[in-house]
Structure formats: C-alpha cells, structure tokens
Amino acid sequence: MARVTVFTLGGTISARGGDATRMTGTEVLAELGAATGPDLDVELRDFRRVPSSSLSFEDLAELADEVRATVAAGSGVVVVQGTDTLEETAFLLDLLCTTEQPVVVTGAMRRPDLPGADGPANLAAALAVAAAPGCRGLGVLVVLADEIHAARFAHKSHTTSVATFASPGAGPLGAVVEGEPRILLRPAGAAAPCHLSFDPAVRVALLTLSVGDRGDLLDTVAERYDGLVVAAFGAGHVPGWLVEPLAALAERMPVVLASRTGAGATLSHTYRGPGSEYDLLHRGLVPAGPLAPVKARLLLHALLSSGAKGPAGYDRPRISAAFAHLDGTGLA
Ligand code: ASP
C-alpha cells in the first residue's frame, strides 16, 4: 500500500466562507470523502492554517525540513496550500528536498462552499500522483486542474481561473486522466545544482523595473540586502543610467538579471549597447536564464545560505554555475 503524507498549510481550499479562519487539515481531507481510494495509507500533518501570502521563510524552512524527513522515511508527500505563493513553495522544496519520492504541491481556486469547488478534485489528483511509482524522480510537482507541472516551470497565470497554473516556455509534464497520472515529459535533471540549505535571515531583494525607474530603491538594497534579483525589461535590459549603480552593487553582492516578461530566457549577446544584456553581464550581473524572477530570488537565497557568500565577498562563478544548471545548456 502506498504511503502519502499530506501537509496542510491553509489557503483557499480551507477558506470556507472566506473569513480569516481556515479549516483544519482533517476537515480538508474529509471533503474528499472516499476518494482517497482504499490503496492509500494517508498520514496528515496539520502544518499551518494561513493564506499563502502569509507564509514566512521560517514556515518554509521548517516545511522543507519536515518534507525531507518524511521522504527519507519512504513516504510520498502532498503539500496543500494557497495558490498565491504555491509556485514559490514548490520551487523552494525542489531546491531543498532532492529525492526520488514524489512531492506534490496542490491547492484550490474556489472556496469549498462555492459551486464547482476544485479542492477535492485537485487533492485527489495530487494524491494519485504522490502515490504513483511512475511519478518518482520528477522533482517537486504542481498538480491542479488535472495537470502535472514541474515546480521549476509552474506559474500562477490567472487570478481566478481553475486552470491558472501553466508552465511557460515548457508545458506541463503530463496529466491525470481517469484518476491515473500520465507522464509525457521528464525534466532534465534535478533542480538543485548541489546540496542547498536555507537560512531565513538571508535577505535577497527583488526589483521589478518599470519605465522611467530612476533606481532610487538601489540605495536601500545596498544598505540592507545580501543580494538582488532585477526583473528587467525584455530579454534582460535596463535603462542606460542604471548600469553604473547596478555594476557598483554587483561588486559587493550578487545581482541576478532576470526578465519581467513571464516566459523565455535572458539573452547574452544579441544587444550590446548601454543597458543591454551584454553590457550588464560584462559588468558582473549573473543571468537568470529562463528562471522567473521570484524563483531566481529563492535560488540566490539558497545559494547565499549555502556558502556562496563569505567575508571575502561572494562566489560569482558558483552562483553563475547554479543558474546555468537550470538554463538547459547542460543538455547540449
Ligand atoms: N488564494 C489565497 C492563498 O493563496 C487564498 C487565501 O487567502 O487563503 O492563500
């Protein structure tokens, strides 16, 4: 009999009535009725009862520790949380919990008291994936609306649609059909470039540029942060006047160049003028490749927690290699 441990964290799936209270893990599982199936040994961990926007780094670090211990004991895992930050939890678990066991993150878009509530169907599909031998070795997965996404690609793409999760630039790995997972694609290797840890005290800023930005926030970053991800224009562009401040910052801390577009990789040498990707990479910024800015922030955070920063500065080659590990060039 397959063993699956379900961690409930709150979110819409547990937000009956929409007020501040969240259902218990037992109540969330009870919504499934008999749909867990007789062949499943389900253990419940009522971990948190919060909107996912209120999950802290401390919560996520503790969750990763518990998930690591659970998979080491031979159980598959389903994490149930709100969808707002679901892709970030899933990617962080992917970085911190390298395992062959299926680890699946799911949630719901419609409250349990609304017509067409999707929580029970998503939970049933997530349990099926977490219990399936064919879903081992895929890294952490996101399962909603019967689609199976890799955590590194999954993105909440719509505020209300039940099919909100997409994998821009890649596509889902598979689907759950008639209750059975069907895997069509496998990710190229593990997400983590090496063993990574996560120190909640590390501070990585995310700055999304918008037209006319004068860079005033960069002073605060310099004073208070250990690293920066810039969600830049297009394939990795900033206004010419931000090159000097960003280059000065990159001498002191890692500055990762990501794209605010939502899909596709940062370029390296298509544009060469001031503020181009070529300019910025030659001034010390690290390319995020296809990694979304919010995920680049978590990877940089984990790297800085794992020895990529020391008294003598930061280990730029190691940080660049970790981002390159996820950019697909390793396959060439
Ligand atoms: N969608 C919200 C979340 O991500 C719902 C909530 O406030 O529970 O948690």
CSV table of C-alpha atoms and ligand atoms in Angstrom, one decimal:
chain,number,residue,atom,x,y,z
A,1,MET,CA,0.0,0.0,0.0
A,2,ALA,CA,1.5,3.4,-1.0
A,3,ARG,CA,2.1,5.8,1.8
A,4,VAL,CA,1.5,9.6,1.3
A,5,THR,CA,1.9,12.3,4.0
A,6,VAL,CA,-0.3,15.3,3.5
A,7,PHE,CA,0.8,18.7,4.9
A,8,THR,CA,-2.0,21.2,5.0
A,9,LEU,CA,-1.0,24.9,5.2
A,10,GLY,CA,-4.3,26.7,4.7
A,11,GLY,CA,-5.3,28.7,1.6
A,12,THR,CA,-8.5,28.8,-0.5
A,13,ILE,CA,-9.0,25.0,-0.2
A,14,SER,CA,-9.6,25.6,3.5
A,15,ALA,CA,-11.3,29.0,3.3
A,16,ARG,CA,-14.9,28.1,3.9
A,17,GLY,CA,-16.9,31.3,4.0
A,18,GLY,CA,-13.8,33.5,3.1
A,19,ASP,CA,-13.2,34.9,6.6
A,20,ALA,CA,-9.9,34.7,8.5
A,21,THR,CA,-10.4,31.2,9.8
A,22,ARG,CA,-9.1,28.2,7.9
A,23,MET,CA,-10.4,24.6,8.1
A,24,THR,CA,-8.3,22.0,9.9
A,25,GLY,CA,-6.3,19.5,7.9
A,26,THR,CA,-8.8,16.8,8.9
A,27,GLU,CA,-11.7,18.9,7.6
A,28,VAL,CA,-9.8,19.5,4.3
A,29,LEU,CA,-9.2,15.8,3.8
A,30,ALA,CA,-12.8,15.0,4.8
A,31,GLU,CA,-14.0,16.9,1.8
A,32,LEU,CA,-12.6,14.1,-0.3
A,33,GLY,CA,-14.9,11.5,1.2
A,34,ALA,CA,-13.9,8.0,0.0
A,35,ALA,CA,-11.9,9.5,-3.0
A,36,THR,CA,-8.5,8.8,-1.4
A,37,GLY,CA,-9.0,5.2,-2.5
A,38,PRO,CA,-8.5,2.0,-0.5
A,39,ASP,CA,-4.9,1.5,-1.6
A,40,LEU,CA,-3.6,4.6,0.0
A,41,ASP,CA,-2.2,5.0,3.5
A,42,VAL,CA,-2.6,8.7,4.2
A,43,GLU,CA,-1.0,10.5,7.1
A,44,LEU,CA,-2.0,14.0,7.9
A,45,ARG,CA,0.2,16.9,9.2
A,46,ASP,CA,-1.9,19.9,10.0
A,47,PHE,CA,1.1,22.2,9.5
A,48,ARG,CA,-0.3,25.8,9.2
A,49,ARG,CA,-3.7,27.4,8.6
A,50,VAL,CA,-2.9,30.7,6.8
A,51,PRO,CA,-3.4,32.4,3.5
A,52,SER,CA,-0.3,31.6,1.4
A,53,SER,CA,0.7,35.2,1.2
A,54,SER,CA,1.4,35.0,5.0
A,55,LEU,CA,3.8,32.1,4.8
A,56,SER,CA,7.2,33.1,6.2
A,57,PHE,CA,10.7,32.0,5.4
A,58,GLU,CA,10.7,30.3,8.8
A,59,ASP,CA,7.5,28.4,7.8
A,60,LEU,CA,9.0,27.3,4.6
A,61,ALA,CA,12.4,26.3,6.1
A,62,GLU,CA,10.5,24.1,8.7
A,63,LEU,CA,8.3,22.6,6.0
A,64,ALA,CA,11.4,21.7,3.9
A,65,ASP,CA,13.0,20.0,7.0
A,66,GLU,CA,9.8,18.0,7.6
A,67,VAL,CA,9.3,17.1,4.0
A,68,ARG,CA,13.0,15.9,3.8
A,69,ALA,CA,12.5,13.7,6.9
A,70,THR,CA,9.2,12.3,5.5
A,71,VAL,CA,10.5,11.3,2.1
A,72,ALA,CA,13.6,9.8,3.8
A,73,ALA,CA,11.2,7.6,5.8
A,74,GLY,CA,9.8,6.3,2.5
A,75,SER,CA,6.5,8.3,2.1
A,76,GLY,CA,5.3,10.4,-0.8
A,77,VAL,CA,4.2,13.9,0.1
A,78,VAL,CA,1.4,16.2,-0.8
A,79,VAL,CA,1.6,19.8,0.3
A,80,VAL,CA,-1.7,21.7,0.3
A,81,GLN,CA,-1.6,25.5,0.4
A,82,GLY,CA,-3.0,28.6,-1.1
A,83,THR,CA,-2.2,29.2,-4.8
A,84,ASP,CA,-0.9,32.7,-4.4
A,85,THR,CA,2.6,31.6,-3.5
A,86,LEU,CA,2.3,28.0,-4.4
A,87,GLU,CA,5.0,28.1,-7.2
A,88,GLU,CA,7.5,29.6,-4.7
A,89,THR,CA,6.9,26.9,-2.1
A,90,ALA,CA,7.1,24.2,-4.8
A,91,PHE,CA,10.4,25.5,-6.2
A,92,LEU,CA,12.0,26.0,-2.8
A,93,LEU,CA,11.1,22.4,-1.9
A,94,ASP,CA,12.6,21.4,-5.2
A,95,LEU,CA,15.8,23.0,-4.3
A,96,LEU,CA,16.0,21.8,-0.7
A,97,CYS,CA,14.5,18.3,-0.9
A,98,THR,CA,16.2,16.4,-3.6
A,99,THR,CA,14.5,13.0,-3.6
A,100,GLU,CA,13.2,10.2,-5.8
A,101,GLN,CA,9.9,10.2,-3.9
A,102,PRO,CA,7.1,12.2,-5.5
A,103,VAL,CA,6.5,15.5,-3.7
A,104,VAL,CA,3.4,17.3,-5.0
A,105,VAL,CA,2.0,20.7,-4.2
A,106,THR,CA,-1.6,21.5,-4.7
A,107,GLY,CA,-4.4,23.9,-3.7
A,108,ALA,CA,-7.7,25.3,-5.0
A,109,MET,CA,-9.0,28.3,-6.7
A,110,ARG,CA,-12.6,28.1,-5.5
A,111,ARG,CA,-13.6,28.1,-1.8
A,112,PRO,CA,-15.1,24.8,-0.6
A,113,ASP,CA,-18.5,26.5,-0.1
A,114,LEU,CA,-18.7,27.8,-3.7
A,115,PRO,CA,-20.3,25.9,-6.6
A,116,GLY,CA,-17.7,24.0,-8.6
A,117,ALA,CA,-15.1,24.0,-5.7
A,118,ASP,CA,-12.0,22.4,-7.2
A,119,GLY,CA,-10.2,21.5,-3.9
A,120,PRO,CA,-11.3,17.9,-3.7
A,121,ALA,CA,-10.5,17.1,-7.3
A,122,ASN,CA,-7.1,18.7,-7.0
A,123,LEU,CA,-6.4,16.9,-3.8
A,124,ALA,CA,-7.5,13.5,-5.3
A,125,ALA,CA,-5.2,14.1,-8.3
A,126,ALA,CA,-2.3,15.2,-6.1
A,127,LEU,CA,-2.7,12.0,-4.0
A,128,ALA,CA,-2.7,9.9,-7.2
A,129,VAL,CA,0.5,11.5,-8.4
A,130,ALA,CA,2.2,11.3,-5.0
A,131,ALA,CA,1.4,7.5,-4.8
A,132,ALA,CA,2.4,6.6,-8.4
A,133,PRO,CA,5.7,4.8,-8.9
A,134,GLY,CA,5.8,6.4,-12.4
A,135,CYS,CA,6.0,9.9,-10.8
A,136,ARG,CA,9.2,9.2,-8.9
A,137,GLY,CA,12.3,11.1,-9.9
A,138,LEU,CA,10.5,14.0,-11.5
A,139,GLY,CA,11.4,16.6,-8.8
A,140,VAL,CA,8.7,18.5,-7.0
A,141,LEU,CA,5.5,18.7,-8.9
A,142,VAL,CA,2.5,21.1,-9.0
A,143,VAL,CA,-0.9,19.4,-9.7
A,144,LEU,CA,-4.0,21.4,-10.3
A,145,ALA,CA,-6.9,21.1,-12.8
A,146,ASP,CA,-5.6,17.6,-13.6
A,147,GLU,CA,-2.3,19.0,-15.0
A,148,ILE,CA,1.1,17.9,-13.7
A,149,HIS,CA,3.7,20.7,-13.8
A,150,ALA,CA,7.4,20.7,-12.8
A,151,ALA,CA,7.9,23.2,-9.9
A,152,ARG,CA,10.7,25.0,-11.8
A,153,PHE,CA,8.3,26.0,-14.6
A,154,ALA,CA,4.9,26.2,-12.8
A,155,HIS,CA,3.4,29.7,-12.7
A,156,LYS,CA,0.1,31.1,-11.5
A,157,SER,CA,-1.1,32.8,-14.6
A,158,HIS,CA,-4.6,33.9,-13.8
A,159,THR,CA,-6.3,35.5,-10.7
A,160,THR,CA,-9.4,33.3,-10.8
A,161,SER,CA,-9.3,30.5,-13.4
A,162,VAL,CA,-9.2,27.0,-12.0
A,163,ALA,CA,-6.7,26.2,-14.8
A,164,THR,CA,-4.5,29.1,-13.5
A,165,PHE,CA,-1.2,27.0,-13.5
A,166,ALA,CA,0.9,27.0,-16.6
A,167,SER,CA,4.4,26.1,-17.4
A,168,PRO,CA,5.5,29.0,-19.7
A,169,GLY,CA,8.2,28.0,-22.2
A,170,ALA,CA,8.0,24.3,-21.3
A,171,GLY,CA,4.4,23.0,-20.9
A,172,PRO,CA,3.1,20.5,-18.3
A,173,LEU,CA,4.9,17.2,-17.8
A,174,GLY,CA,1.7,15.3,-18.0
A,175,ALA,CA,-1.9,15.0,-16.8
A,176,VAL,CA,-4.1,13.0,-14.5
A,177,VAL,CA,-6.6,11.1,-16.7
A,178,GLU,CA,-9.4,8.9,-15.2
A,179,GLY,CA,-7.6,9.2,-11.9
A,180,GLU,CA,-4.3,7.9,-13.2
A,181,PRO,CA,-1.1,10.1,-13.8
A,182,ARG,CA,0.2,10.0,-17.3
A,183,ILE,CA,3.7,11.4,-17.7
A,184,LEU,CA,4.7,12.6,-21.2
A,185,LEU,CA,7.9,14.6,-20.4
A,186,ARG,CA,10.6,14.4,-17.7
A,187,PRO,CA,12.7,17.4,-16.5
A,188,ALA,CA,16.4,17.4,-17.4
A,189,GLY,CA,17.9,16.5,-14.1
A,190,ALA,CA,17.4,17.7,-10.5
A,191,ALA,CA,16.7,21.4,-9.9
A,192,ALA,CA,19.3,21.8,-7.2
A,193,PRO,CA,22.8,22.2,-8.6
A,194,CYS,CA,24.2,20.8,-5.3
A,195,HIS,CA,23.2,20.3,-1.7
A,196,LEU,CA,21.5,23.5,-0.6
A,197,SER,CA,20.3,24.9,2.7
A,198,PHE,CA,18.0,27.8,3.5
A,199,ASP,CA,18.7,30.5,6.2
A,200,PRO,CA,15.6,32.7,6.8
A,201,ALA,CA,17.9,35.5,7.8
A,202,VAL,CA,19.4,36.0,4.3
A,203,ARG,CA,17.9,39.0,2.5
A,204,VAL,CA,17.6,39.0,-1.3
A,205,ALA,CA,15.7,41.8,-2.8
A,206,LEU,CA,13.6,41.6,-6.0
A,207,LEU,CA,13.3,44.8,-8.0
A,208,THR,CA,10.9,44.8,-10.9
A,209,LEU,CA,11.7,47.6,-13.3
A,210,SER,CA,9.1,49.8,-14.9
A,211,VAL,CA,9.6,52.5,-17.4
A,212,GLY,CA,11.3,55.6,-16.1
A,213,ASP,CA,12.7,53.9,-13.0
A,214,ARG,CA,15.4,56.1,-11.5
A,215,GLY,CA,16.8,53.4,-9.3
A,216,ASP,CA,16.1,55.1,-6.0
A,217,LEU,CA,15.5,51.7,-4.3
A,218,LEU,CA,19.0,50.5,-5.1
A,219,ASP,CA,20.4,52.6,-2.2
A,220,THR,CA,18.2,50.6,0.2
A,221,VAL,CA,19.3,47.4,-1.4
A,222,ALA,CA,22.9,48.4,-0.9
A,223,GLU,CA,22.3,49.1,2.7
A,224,ARG,CA,20.1,46.3,3.8
A,225,TYR,CA,20.3,43.2,1.5
A,226,ASP,CA,22.7,40.4,0.7
A,227,GLY,CA,21.8,40.0,-3.0
A,228,LEU,CA,19.4,41.4,-5.7
A,229,VAL,CA,17.3,40.0,-8.5
A,230,VAL,CA,16.5,42.6,-11.1
A,231,ALA,CA,13.3,41.7,-13.1
A,232,ALA,CA,14.5,43.6,-16.1
A,233,PHE,CA,12.8,44.6,-19.4
A,234,GLY,CA,12.5,42.1,-22.3
A,235,ALA,CA,15.5,39.7,-22.5
A,236,GLY,CA,17.5,41.5,-19.8
A,237,HIS,CA,17.6,45.2,-20.4
A,238,VAL,CA,17.7,48.2,-18.1
A,239,PRO,CA,17.9,52.0,-18.9
A,240,GLY,CA,21.5,53.1,-19.5
A,241,TRP,CA,21.5,55.3,-16.4
A,242,LEU,CA,21.1,52.2,-14.2
A,243,VAL,CA,24.2,50.4,-15.4
A,244,GLU,CA,26.6,52.1,-13.1
A,245,PRO,CA,24.6,51.7,-9.9
A,246,LEU,CA,23.9,48.0,-10.8
A,247,ALA,CA,27.6,47.4,-11.6
A,248,ALA,CA,28.6,49.0,-8.4
A,249,LEU,CA,26.2,46.8,-6.5
A,250,ALA,CA,27.5,43.7,-8.3
A,251,GLU,CA,30.9,44.4,-6.9
A,252,ARG,CA,29.6,44.0,-3.4
A,253,MET,CA,26.8,41.4,-3.7
A,254,PRO,CA,25.3,39.0,-6.3
A,255,VAL,CA,23.0,40.8,-8.8
A,256,VAL,CA,20.9,38.4,-10.9
A,257,LEU,CA,19.5,39.6,-14.2
A,258,ALA,CA,16.0,38.1,-14.9
A,259,SER,CA,13.2,39.1,-17.2
A,260,ARG,CA,9.9,40.6,-16.1
A,261,THR,CA,8.1,39.2,-19.2
A,262,GLY,CA,7.0,35.9,-17.7
A,263,ALA,CA,8.5,33.5,-20.3
A,264,GLY,CA,11.7,32.8,-22.2
A,265,ALA,CA,15.4,33.1,-21.3
A,266,THR,CA,17.5,36.2,-20.7
A,267,LEU,CA,19.9,36.7,-23.7
A,268,SER,CA,23.6,37.2,-23.5
A,269,HIS,CA,24.9,38.9,-26.7
A,270,THR,CA,22.1,39.9,-29.1
A,271,TYR,CA,22.1,43.6,-27.9
A,272,ARG,CA,25.4,45.2,-26.9
A,273,GLY,CA,24.7,48.9,-26.1
A,274,PRO,CA,24.5,50.6,-22.7
A,275,GLY,CA,21.9,48.8,-20.5
A,276,SER,CA,21.8,45.7,-22.8
A,277,GLU,CA,22.2,42.2,-21.6
A,278,TYR,CA,25.8,42.0,-23.0
A,279,ASP,CA,26.7,45.2,-21.1
A,280,LEU,CA,25.2,44.1,-17.8
A,281,LEU,CA,26.7,40.6,-17.9
A,282,HIS,CA,30.1,42.1,-18.6
A,283,ARG,CA,29.6,44.4,-15.6
A,284,GLY,CA,29.2,41.5,-13.3
A,285,LEU,CA,25.5,40.6,-13.3
A,286,VAL,CA,24.5,36.9,-13.4
A,287,PRO,CA,21.9,35.8,-15.9
A,288,ALA,CA,18.8,34.1,-14.5
A,289,GLY,CA,18.3,32.2,-17.8
A,290,PRO,CA,14.7,31.1,-18.1
A,291,LEU,CA,14.1,31.2,-14.3
A,292,ALA,CA,11.2,33.5,-13.3
A,293,PRO,CA,12.3,36.4,-11.0
A,294,VAL,CA,10.5,35.1,-7.9
A,295,LYS,CA,12.3,31.7,-8.3
A,296,ALA,CA,15.6,33.3,-9.1
A,297,ARG,CA,15.3,35.1,-5.8
A,298,LEU,CA,14.8,31.8,-4.0
A,299,LEU,CA,17.7,30.1,-5.8
A,300,LEU,CA,20.0,33.0,-4.9
A,301,HIS,CA,18.7,33.0,-1.3
A,302,ALA,CA,19.5,29.3,-1.0
A,303,LEU,CA,23.0,29.7,-2.6
A,304,LEU,CA,23.8,32.6,-0.2
A,305,SER,CA,22.6,30.3,2.7
A,306,SER,CA,24.9,27.5,1.5
A,307,GLY,CA,28.4,29.1,1.4
A,308,ALA,CA,28.2,31.3,-1.7
A,309,LYS,CA,29.0,34.3,0.4
A,310,GLY,CA,31.8,34.8,2.8
A,311,PRO,CA,34.0,37.6,4.4
A,312,ALA,CA,35.9,38.0,1.1
A,313,GLY,CA,32.7,38.6,-0.9
A,314,TYR,CA,30.6,36.3,-2.9
A,315,ASP,CA,31.3,33.3,-5.1
A,316,ARG,CA,30.2,34.6,-8.5
A,317,PRO,CA,31.4,31.5,-10.5
A,318,ARG,CA,29.4,29.2,-8.2
A,319,ILE,CA,26.3,31.4,-8.4
A,320,SER,CA,26.6,31.6,-12.2
A,321,ALA,CA,27.0,27.8,-12.5
A,322,ALA,CA,23.9,27.2,-10.3
A,323,PHE,CA,21.8,29.4,-12.6
A,324,ALA,CA,23.4,27.8,-15.8
A,325,HIS,CA,22.5,24.4,-14.3
A,326,LEU,CA,18.8,25.3,-14.9
A,327,ASP,CA,19.1,27.1,-18.2
A,328,GLY,CA,19.1,24.0,-20.5
A,329,THR,CA,22.6,24.5,-21.9
A,330,GLY,CA,23.8,21.5,-19.9
A,331,LEU,CA,22.0,19.2,-22.3
A,332,ALA,CA,23.8,20.5,-25.4
B,1,ASP,N1,-5.5,32.4,-2.7
B,1,ASP,C1,-5.2,32.7,-1.3
B,1,ASP,C2,-4.0,31.9,-0.9
B,1,ASP,O1,-3.1,31.8,-1.7
B,1,ASP,C3,-6.4,32.3,-0.5
B,1,ASP,C4,-6.4,32.6,0.9
B,1,ASP,O2,-6.3,33.8,1.3
B,1,ASP,O3,-6.4,31.7,1.7
B,1,ASP,O4,-3.8,31.5,0.2
